[in-house]
Amino acid sequence: MAEEIDDNEFYRENFSADSDWEVFNVQLGELLQKWEVAVDVGVSLQPEELFKCKWHVETERLDMLRNSIAVDYYEAQSTEKGSPTAESEPASGCLQRTNCHHDLMSNWNTFGPPIRNSSELHTLARIYGLRRFVLLHPVPSSTNYMKSTSEFNFFLSAAAVVAAEVSSVVPIFVQIHDPKWNFYTGVAMAPALRTNFRLIGLEQAPPECRYLMGLLTLFHDKVPSSYTQEARVSVRTTYTLDAVRIRMPLYVPFNHGLGSEDIAIDGDVERLDVQHFYALPHGYAPESSTESYLVYTWPELSESVTFDSEQRSDFVPSKAPLGKIYLSVEAFSYLSLCLGDYQAVGKVTRSLESYVGRNFSGMSSGAERTNPLDKLTEHKLSGRRERSYELPSQESLTKRLPGPMTEKELTELLAYLFPDMHPDLALYPYAKQSFKDKFDPMRIKSAVADSLVCRLSCLLATCHAHLGSLEGMAQLWAAFTRQLRVLWDNCLTVPGIARGFPDTRTCLLHQKLQMLNVCVERRLQREAFGKRKQQQAKVMDQQLSEEDDEEEDDSEFYDCDEPTSSSSLPIKAVLSLKPEGRLKRLGQERLLDEPDEYLYVPETQEPVPKTEDQLQDDAEVMLKLGPGSGLSTQMMCTSLMSDMEAFKAANPRGKMEDFIRWYSPKDWEQVLSDNGESTHQLSVRMTTEGNTWQKVWQQAQAVPVARQRRLFDDTNEALKVLHYLETRSMSEIYGLTIIPALHTAILKLIDIYSNAQVQDLFASHIEQLLSDLCRLSRSHSNELPQVEQLLQDLSELERRFYQFKCFERLAGYPKRSNLAEIKRQFEEILKNENSCTIVDKKRGAAGDVLCSGGSLYDLLSPKLEQDISNRLISKDYVIRLDGDTKSTEKGLYLGPQFMRAIVTGDKLRLCGAFTESTTFV
């Protein structure tokens, strides 16, 4: 057995193969070269630029030790273009210095806003003020984070080796421990310098390390003795004030109950004032509040001119050269919540019948009660019912509609939509002037403010949020369509709708209701014309009967010659050329072939109104049929055929040239003959062989408009509109009403801000909302509009208003400050990311007034001094020490030394960036 085993083969190991560490280094080096980390580009950063600019982030994944390592590259997109500033010019003479070193020494991006949001920059950029860096961390970092020292050293050594190989000037960090702790270790290489980045945290820090004196001692212990100059210190202290909470109770229109939060929460109540009634809720949730932070900053001091220890401190608010107030608002508006909930209806595909049952329209109209067999024997000119009618009972309008609302509640909503139909409950009649003054249809594709469409859209959103969810919304829509059917059956126009043909500049629901009104008007005209014809027929019958009676009484008879064949033809011709349907003369124009006869304008049928979806359907049919199709030509020429027939009836001796002179004068061109005489002739497009106009003219017969077939069947079109509205699904109802609801919500905000006298503060934000809504309303996509971003902007605008009301209370309005001063201060808050300067001694020393006025500082200082020790939430110390330029001339490369200490109570976090020379290493 021993002879059969080859030990050399069994225990052989190939030491020439690449190790995992080497493979990882090669992959990391390729990534760094792709990101051009060896190029040190960029100009000096502007003050607070890191906290305002956009960041470019790239992420790649590498496999290492059966784990996935993410490599993130962060780079600030500088907004300022230009040459380096005076601050960077002296350091630019040292070739060993990089932008990383300049960023560590610059005090322009030392402190950012204390209030963090979801889009804030990375923690490393906040701590060190870096514009570029690379970060390595395991994936997923929440469960697969680095725990042991060997793992730290493995990746940190790889980062140092690769950085030296590719001549990287960008610092490389490794994330260690649990990601929520934000611990990092890193390295930055330069031609003769190496900067080591370390972060540590102490839950119970020594008392001396919580103040500047102890931190300076710790800092100088880490710095080589060759640094002879004094360190520069930057300090910021942050205090908190009591949260301001204003109760703005929930108001739901047509809901007379008391909200639960009005009972459970005590405190100051401030109700929102509105001048116009909009059927949308308003108010703020009871947990809404605004927290205030006072931040005092000492931008740069020498370590020898200040003192800060446990016994005495120079860093008190009264001695701060710069002070700001930061506001953090957490507000939830019921208006935004209502619209956000309504957005979910766009995903509900259930039909309306599934909520209210089939045949919810009631089938109670007069047309439906008529026996269809009576139509066979009915005379065309038989009497129709008069327009005066008896209002239907409320039971017939609200019965058999299942839903959460009672008949009384539903009747109240219908009275808001149709005030003329409910005179006893009509509290909000439609204003006629509003249809002309308050809406610019060239902008938002919505409807007139406070019109029926806007009222219905708001009620649907309110019903969905507060009055029964989807079931209540479906119940209201079914009652609305039932009311429309009652109006049609009684020949009444729909109230709250602009007059005229369907306006394609408005929303589709408004166009449909306009179409229904047009159908009602045409029906009334047709019935009135029928009555006139019937009366004329009765008069004619009476006259004929009287003439017959006279002829019977007359005993004298006269003989007349028998008509000859030659005399019968002219009589027949005269009868066939009898003009009919003349409206008026066309000026002094005469027929070309009959100069003695005037040219008459015929009575024609009115244009055919069409809604936007009908026009789109016609365009699709025309596109499918093609330009040469006979059916396509027939669709295009239906109205032309009617007008030609009416023209022939009014002008029996007219010809096509006469018709063109009236119908299309541009095609009757003036030309000069060879003799220089001016004549007229048809244009080229009218004389082309196979011209459609010529074909239609040849086919047209002399038929006056009274005997023509109707181009627009008002009954059929009205039933189409009713059927269209009654067969919509929930998502389709949402698509018809979301734009008017959003439009009305913005108008309600304008009303609230106007009553609060702050409309000028938010004018630019409101204008931006209206522009975004205009773009959404005019998108030609068949899908539902994407309103998520608009709702977020609307919610942010409402949060800003609540923030203003809290700031107004904080500033002591109206007893200790005026509204103009508060608005000026809050305008600064809007521009400077929720911050407002309350003291600026540099500007005050130059003779300027303290920014934002001293009144706010005087108001807040007593509140702070009452319990200043308990209101202090954090102290931030930044210590910097730079190498002497003379030492560089002597061959000593002294790089920048940096340490930040963040003290929060007993906790301490130290963030160091210490540079060492590699010349003799």
PDB file of N, CA, C and O in Angstrom, residues 859-901:
ATOM      1  N   LEU A 859     -36.371  87.898  20.584  1.00  0.00           N
ATOM      2  CA  LEU A 859     -37.483  87.039  20.993  1.00  0.00           C
ATOM      3  C   LEU A 859     -37.015  85.649  21.391  1.00  0.00           C
ATOM      4  O   LEU A 859     -37.535  85.047  22.339  1.00  0.00           O
ATOM      5  N   LEU A 860     -36.030  85.113  20.681  1.00  0.00           N
ATOM      6  CA  LEU A 860     -35.619  83.728  20.892  1.00  0.00           C
ATOM      7  C   LEU A 860     -34.599  83.586  22.008  1.00  0.00           C
ATOM      8  O   LEU A 860     -34.518  82.535  22.641  1.00  0.00           O
ATOM      9  N   SER A 861     -33.800  84.606  22.245  1.00  0.00           N
ATOM     10  CA  SER A 861     -32.747  84.503  23.265  1.00  0.00           C
ATOM     11  C   SER A 861     -33.302  84.219  24.651  1.00  0.00           C
ATOM     12  O   SER A 861     -32.782  83.346  25.360  1.00  0.00           O
ATOM     13  N   PRO A 862     -34.349  84.900  25.122  1.00  0.00           N
ATOM     14  CA  PRO A 862     -34.877  84.555  26.452  1.00  0.00           C
ATOM     15  C   PRO A 862     -35.369  83.119  26.550  1.00  0.00           C
ATOM     16  O   PRO A 862     -35.207  82.473  27.592  1.00  0.00           O
ATOM     17  N   LYS A 863     -35.969  82.614  25.500  1.00  0.00           N
ATOM     18  CA  LYS A 863     -36.424  81.225  25.520  1.00  0.00           C
ATOM     19  C   LYS A 863     -35.253  80.271  25.652  1.00  0.00           C
ATOM     20  O   LYS A 863     -35.351  79.230  26.306  1.00  0.00           O
ATOM     21  N   LEU A 864     -34.118  80.634  25.050  1.00  0.00           N
ATOM     22  CA  LEU A 864     -32.950  79.770  25.088  1.00  0.00           C
ATOM     23  C   LEU A 864     -32.242  79.839  26.430  1.00  0.00           C
ATOM     24  O   LEU A 864     -31.787  78.822  26.962  1.00  0.00           O
ATOM     25  N   GLU A 865     -32.149  81.024  27.003  1.00  0.00           N
ATOM     26  CA  GLU A 865     -31.394  81.202  28.238  1.00  0.00           C
ATOM     27  C   GLU A 865     -32.114  80.642  29.445  1.00  0.00           C
ATOM     28  O   GLU A 865     -31.505  80.475  30.506  1.00  0.00           O
ATOM     29  N   GLN A 866     -33.400  80.362  29.328  1.00  0.00           N
ATOM     30  CA  GLN A 866     -34.141  79.812  30.462  1.00  0.00           C
ATOM     31  C   GLN A 866     -33.590  78.459  30.887  1.00  0.00           C
ATOM     32  O   GLN A 866     -33.492  78.164  32.068  1.00  0.00           O
ATOM     33  N   ASP A 867     -33.208  77.642  29.944  1.00  0.00           N
ATOM     34  CA  ASP A 867     -32.696  76.304  30.252  1.00  0.00           C
ATOM     35  C   ASP A 867     -31.665  75.934  29.188  1.00  0.00           C
ATOM     36  O   ASP A 867     -31.850  74.989  28.421  1.00  0.00           O
ATOM     37  N   ILE A 868     -30.586  76.698  29.137  1.00  0.00           N
ATOM     38  CA  ILE A 868     -29.641  76.570  28.041  1.00  0.00           C
ATOM     39  C   ILE A 868     -28.896  75.238  28.071  1.00  0.00           C
ATOM     40  O   ILE A 868     -28.566  74.668  27.027  1.00  0.00           O
ATOM     41  N   SER A 869     -28.617  74.713  29.253  1.00  0.00           N
ATOM     42  CA  SER A 869     -27.855  73.460  29.331  1.00  0.00           C
ATOM     43  C   SER A 869     -28.660  72.277  28.806  1.00  0.00           C
ATOM     44  O   SER A 869     -28.114  71.398  28.136  1.00  0.00           O
ATOM     45  N   ASN A 870     -29.943  72.248  29.088  1.00  0.00           N
ATOM     46  CA  ASN A 870     -30.770  71.142  28.620  1.00  0.00           C
ATOM     47  C   ASN A 870     -31.150  71.285  27.148  1.00  0.00           C
ATOM     48  O   ASN A 870     -31.493  70.298  26.501  1.00  0.00           O
ATOM     49  N   ARG A 871     -31.098  72.510  26.627  1.00  0.00           N
ATOM     50  CA  ARG A 871     -31.451  72.711  25.224  1.00  0.00           C
ATOM     51  C   ARG A 871     -30.284  72.471  24.281  1.00  0.00           C
ATOM     52  O   ARG A 871     -30.478  72.398  23.076  1.00  0.00           O
ATOM     53  N   LEU A 872     -29.075  72.365  24.796  1.00  0.00           N
ATOM     54  CA  LEU A 872     -27.918  72.068  23.962  1.00  0.00           C
ATOM     55  C   LEU A 872     -27.971  70.605  23.541  1.00  0.00           C
ATOM     56  O   LEU A 872     -27.971  69.698  24.390  1.00  0.00           O
ATOM     57  N   ILE A 873     -28.015  70.356  22.243  1.00  0.00           N
ATOM     58  CA  ILE A 873     -28.109  68.968  21.762  1.00  0.00           C
ATOM     59  C   ILE A 873     -26.808  68.487  21.126  1.00  0.00           C
ATOM     60  O   ILE A 873     -26.553  67.288  21.092  1.00  0.00           O
ATOM     61  N   SER A 874     -25.954  69.378  20.640  1.00  0.00           N
ATOM     62  CA  SER A 874     -24.690  68.917  20.045  1.00  0.00           C
ATOM     63  C   SER A 874     -23.702  70.072  19.975  1.00  0.00           C
ATOM     64  O   SER A 874     -24.079  71.244  19.880  1.00  0.00           O
ATOM     65  N   LYS A 875     -22.423  69.678  20.039  1.00  0.00           N
ATOM     66  CA  LYS A 875     -21.309  70.599  19.805  1.00  0.00           C
ATOM     67  C   LYS A 875     -20.399  69.961  18.762  1.00  0.00           C
ATOM     68  O   LYS A 875     -20.096  68.763  18.845  1.00  0.00           O
ATOM     69  N   ASP A 876     -19.998  70.766  17.815  1.00  0.00           N
ATOM     70  CA  ASP A 876     -19.191  70.267  16.697  1.00  0.00           C
ATOM     71  C   ASP A 876     -17.896  71.074  16.648  1.00  0.00           C
ATOM     72  O   ASP A 876     -17.919  72.293  16.397  1.00  0.00           O
ATOM     73  N   TYR A 877     -16.751  70.383  16.897  1.00  0.00           N
ATOM     74  CA  TYR A 877     -15.442  71.024  16.861  1.00  0.00           C
ATOM     75  C   TYR A 877     -14.670  70.494  15.662  1.00  0.00           C
ATOM     76  O   TYR A 877     -14.605  69.271  15.441  1.00  0.00           O
ATOM     77  N   VAL A 878     -14.039  71.397  14.913  1.00  0.00           N
ATOM     78  CA  VAL A 878     -13.177  71.024  13.800  1.00  0.00           C
ATOM     79  C   VAL A 878     -11.830  71.704  14.006  1.00  0.00           C
ATOM     80  O   VAL A 878     -11.761  72.949  14.124  1.00  0.00           O
ATOM     81  N   ILE A 879     -10.777  70.903  14.079  1.00  0.00           N
ATOM     82  CA  ILE A 879      -9.420  71.401  14.309  1.00  0.00           C
ATOM     83  C   ILE A 879      -8.585  71.108  13.080  1.00  0.00           C
ATOM     84  O   ILE A 879      -8.545  69.961  12.606  1.00  0.00           O
ATOM     85  N   ARG A 880      -7.923  72.133  12.560  1.00  0.00           N
ATOM     86  CA  ARG A 880      -7.089  72.001  11.363  1.00  0.00           C
ATOM     87  C   ARG A 880      -5.688  72.528  11.643  1.00  0.00           C
ATOM     88  O   ARG A 880      -5.520  73.527  12.342  1.00  0.00           O
ATOM     89  N   LEU A 881      -4.723  71.854  11.018  1.00  0.00           N
ATOM     90  CA  LEU A 881      -3.332  72.294  11.123  1.00  0.00           C
ATOM     91  C   LEU A 881      -2.644  71.979   9.813  1.00  0.00           C
ATOM     92  O   LEU A 881      -2.624  70.824   9.381  1.00  0.00           O
ATOM     93  N   ASP A 882      -2.085  73.002   9.200  1.00  0.00           N
ATOM     94  CA  ASP A 882      -1.458  72.836   7.894  1.00  0.00           C
ATOM     95  C   ASP A 882       0.045  72.993   8.017  1.00  0.00           C
ATOM     96  O   ASP A 882       0.544  73.692   8.920  1.00  0.00           O
ATOM     97  N   GLY A 883       0.757  72.355   7.093  1.00  0.00           N
ATOM     98  CA  GLY A 883       2.210  72.433   7.090  1.00  0.00           C
ATOM     99  C   GLY A 883       2.711  73.805   6.685  1.00  0.00           C
ATOM    100  O   GLY A 883       2.055  74.528   5.930  1.00  0.00           O
ATOM    101  N   ASP A 884       3.900  74.166   7.156  1.00  0.00           N
ATOM    102  CA  ASP A 884       4.506  75.455   6.832  1.00  0.00           C
ATOM    103  C   ASP A 884       5.120  75.379   5.440  1.00  0.00           C
ATOM    104  O   ASP A 884       5.746  74.377   5.067  1.00  0.00           O
ATOM    105  N   THR A 885       4.947  76.445   4.652  1.00  0.00           N
ATOM    106  CA  THR A 885       5.535  76.460   3.305  1.00  0.00           C
ATOM    107  C   THR A 885       7.053  76.453   3.360  1.00  0.00           C
ATOM    108  O   THR A 885       7.712  75.948   2.445  1.00  0.00           O
ATOM    109  N   LYS A 886       7.659  76.993   4.430  1.00  0.00           N
ATOM    110  CA  LYS A 886       9.125  76.983   4.538  1.00  0.00           C
ATOM    111  C   LYS A 886       9.655  75.569   4.725  1.00  0.00           C
ATOM    112  O   LYS A 886      10.765  75.248   4.275  1.00  0.00           O
ATOM    113  N   SER A 887       8.879  74.742   5.385  1.00  0.00           N
ATOM    114  CA  SER A 887       9.333  73.364   5.576  1.00  0.00           C
ATOM    115  C   SER A 887       9.381  72.616   4.258  1.00  0.00           C
ATOM    116  O   SER A 887      10.221  71.740   4.064  1.00  0.00           O
ATOM    117  N   THR A 888       8.513  72.974   3.316  1.00  0.00           N
ATOM    118  CA  THR A 888       8.543  72.335   1.996  1.00  0.00           C
ATOM    119  C   THR A 888       9.809  72.710   1.258  1.00  0.00           C
ATOM    120  O   THR A 888      10.410  71.880   0.554  1.00  0.00           O
ATOM    121  N   GLU A 889      10.267  73.955   1.423  1.00  0.00           N
ATOM    122  CA  GLU A 889      11.505  74.376   0.778  1.00  0.00           C
ATOM    123  C   GLU A 889      12.706  73.643   1.342  1.00  0.00           C
ATOM    124  O   GLU A 889      13.702  73.431   0.647  1.00  0.00           O
ATOM    125  N   LYS A 890      12.620  73.248   2.615  1.00  0.00           N
ATOM    126  CA  LYS A 890      13.725  72.517   3.229  1.00  0.00           C
ATOM    127  C   LYS A 890      13.668  71.025   2.923  1.00  0.00           C
ATOM    128  O   LYS A 890      14.533  70.268   3.376  1.00  0.00           O
ATOM    129  N   GLY A 891      12.643  70.594   2.186  1.00  0.00           N
ATOM    130  CA  GLY A 891      12.523  69.176   1.860  1.00  0.00           C
ATOM    131  C   GLY A 891      11.630  68.409   2.792  1.00  0.00           C
ATOM    132  O   GLY A 891      11.524  67.180   2.678  1.00  0.00           O
ATOM    133  N   LEU A 892      11.009  69.084   3.754  1.00  0.00           N
ATOM    134  CA  LEU A 892      10.078  68.434   4.664  1.00  0.00           C
ATOM    135  C   LEU A 892       8.655  68.624   4.137  1.00  0.00           C
ATOM    136  O   LEU A 892       8.198  69.749   3.974  1.00  0.00           O
ATOM    137  N   TYR A 893       7.993  67.508   3.842  1.00  0.00           N
ATOM    138  CA  TYR A 893       6.639  67.565   3.306  1.00  0.00           C
ATOM    139  C   TYR A 893       5.658  67.354   4.468  1.00  0.00           C
ATOM    140  O   TYR A 893       5.459  66.226   4.932  1.00  0.00           O
ATOM    141  N   LEU A 894       5.105  68.459   4.968  1.00  0.00           N
ATOM    142  CA  LEU A 894       4.177  68.418   6.086  1.00  0.00           C
ATOM    143  C   LEU A 894       2.768  68.607   5.537  1.00  0.00           C
ATOM    144  O   LEU A 894       2.414  69.688   5.084  1.00  0.00           O
ATOM    145  N   GLY A 895       2.000  67.563   5.554  1.00  0.00           N
ATOM    146  CA  GLY A 895       0.666  67.612   4.994  1.00  0.00           C
ATOM    147  C   GLY A 895      -0.355  68.131   5.976  1.00  0.00           C
ATOM    148  O   GLY A 895      -0.055  68.430   7.140  1.00  0.00           O
ATOM    149  N   PRO A 896      -1.613  68.251   5.563  1.00  0.00           N
ATOM    150  CA  PRO A 896      -2.672  68.774   6.435  1.00  0.00           C
ATOM    151  C   PRO A 896      -3.083  67.760   7.489  1.00  0.00           C
ATOM    152  O   PRO A 896      -3.092  66.546   7.252  1.00  0.00           O
ATOM    153  N   GLN A 897      -3.401  68.286   8.680  1.00  0.00           N
ATOM    154  CA  GLN A 897      -3.899  67.472   9.780  1.00  0.00           C
ATOM    155  C   GLN A 897      -5.317  67.957  10.107  1.00  0.00           C
ATOM    156  O   GLN A 897      -5.566  69.168  10.200  1.00  0.00           O
ATOM    157  N   PHE A 898      -6.222  67.003  10.288  1.00  0.00           N
ATOM    158  CA  PHE A 898      -7.648  67.344  10.439  1.00  0.00           C
ATOM    159  C   PHE A 898      -8.259  66.435  11.488  1.00  0.00           C
ATOM    160  O   PHE A 898      -8.001  65.215  11.510  1.00  0.00           O
ATOM    161  N   MET A 899      -9.082  67.023  12.351  1.00  0.00           N
ATOM    162  CA  MET A 899      -9.834  66.227  13.325  1.00  0.00           C
ATOM    163  C   MET A 899     -11.167  66.928  13.611  1.00  0.00           C
ATOM    164  O   MET A 899     -11.195  68.134  13.853  1.00  0.00           O
ATOM    165  N   ARG A 900     -12.225  66.167  13.557  1.00  0.00           N
ATOM    166  CA  ARG A 900     -13.563  66.660  13.899  1.00  0.00           C
ATOM    167  C   ARG A 900     -14.063  65.870  15.102  1.00  0.00           C
ATOM    168  O   ARG A 900     -13.986  64.626  15.115  1.00  0.00           O
ATOM    169  N   ALA A 901     -14.619  66.576  16.057  1.00  0.00           N
ATOM    170  CA  ALA A 901     -15.194  65.955  17.243  1.00  0.00           C
ATOM    171  C   ALA A 901     -16.654  66.390  17.351  1.00  0.00           C
ATOM    172  O   ALA A 901     -16.949  67.590  17.356  1.00  0.00           O
TER     173      ALA A 901
END
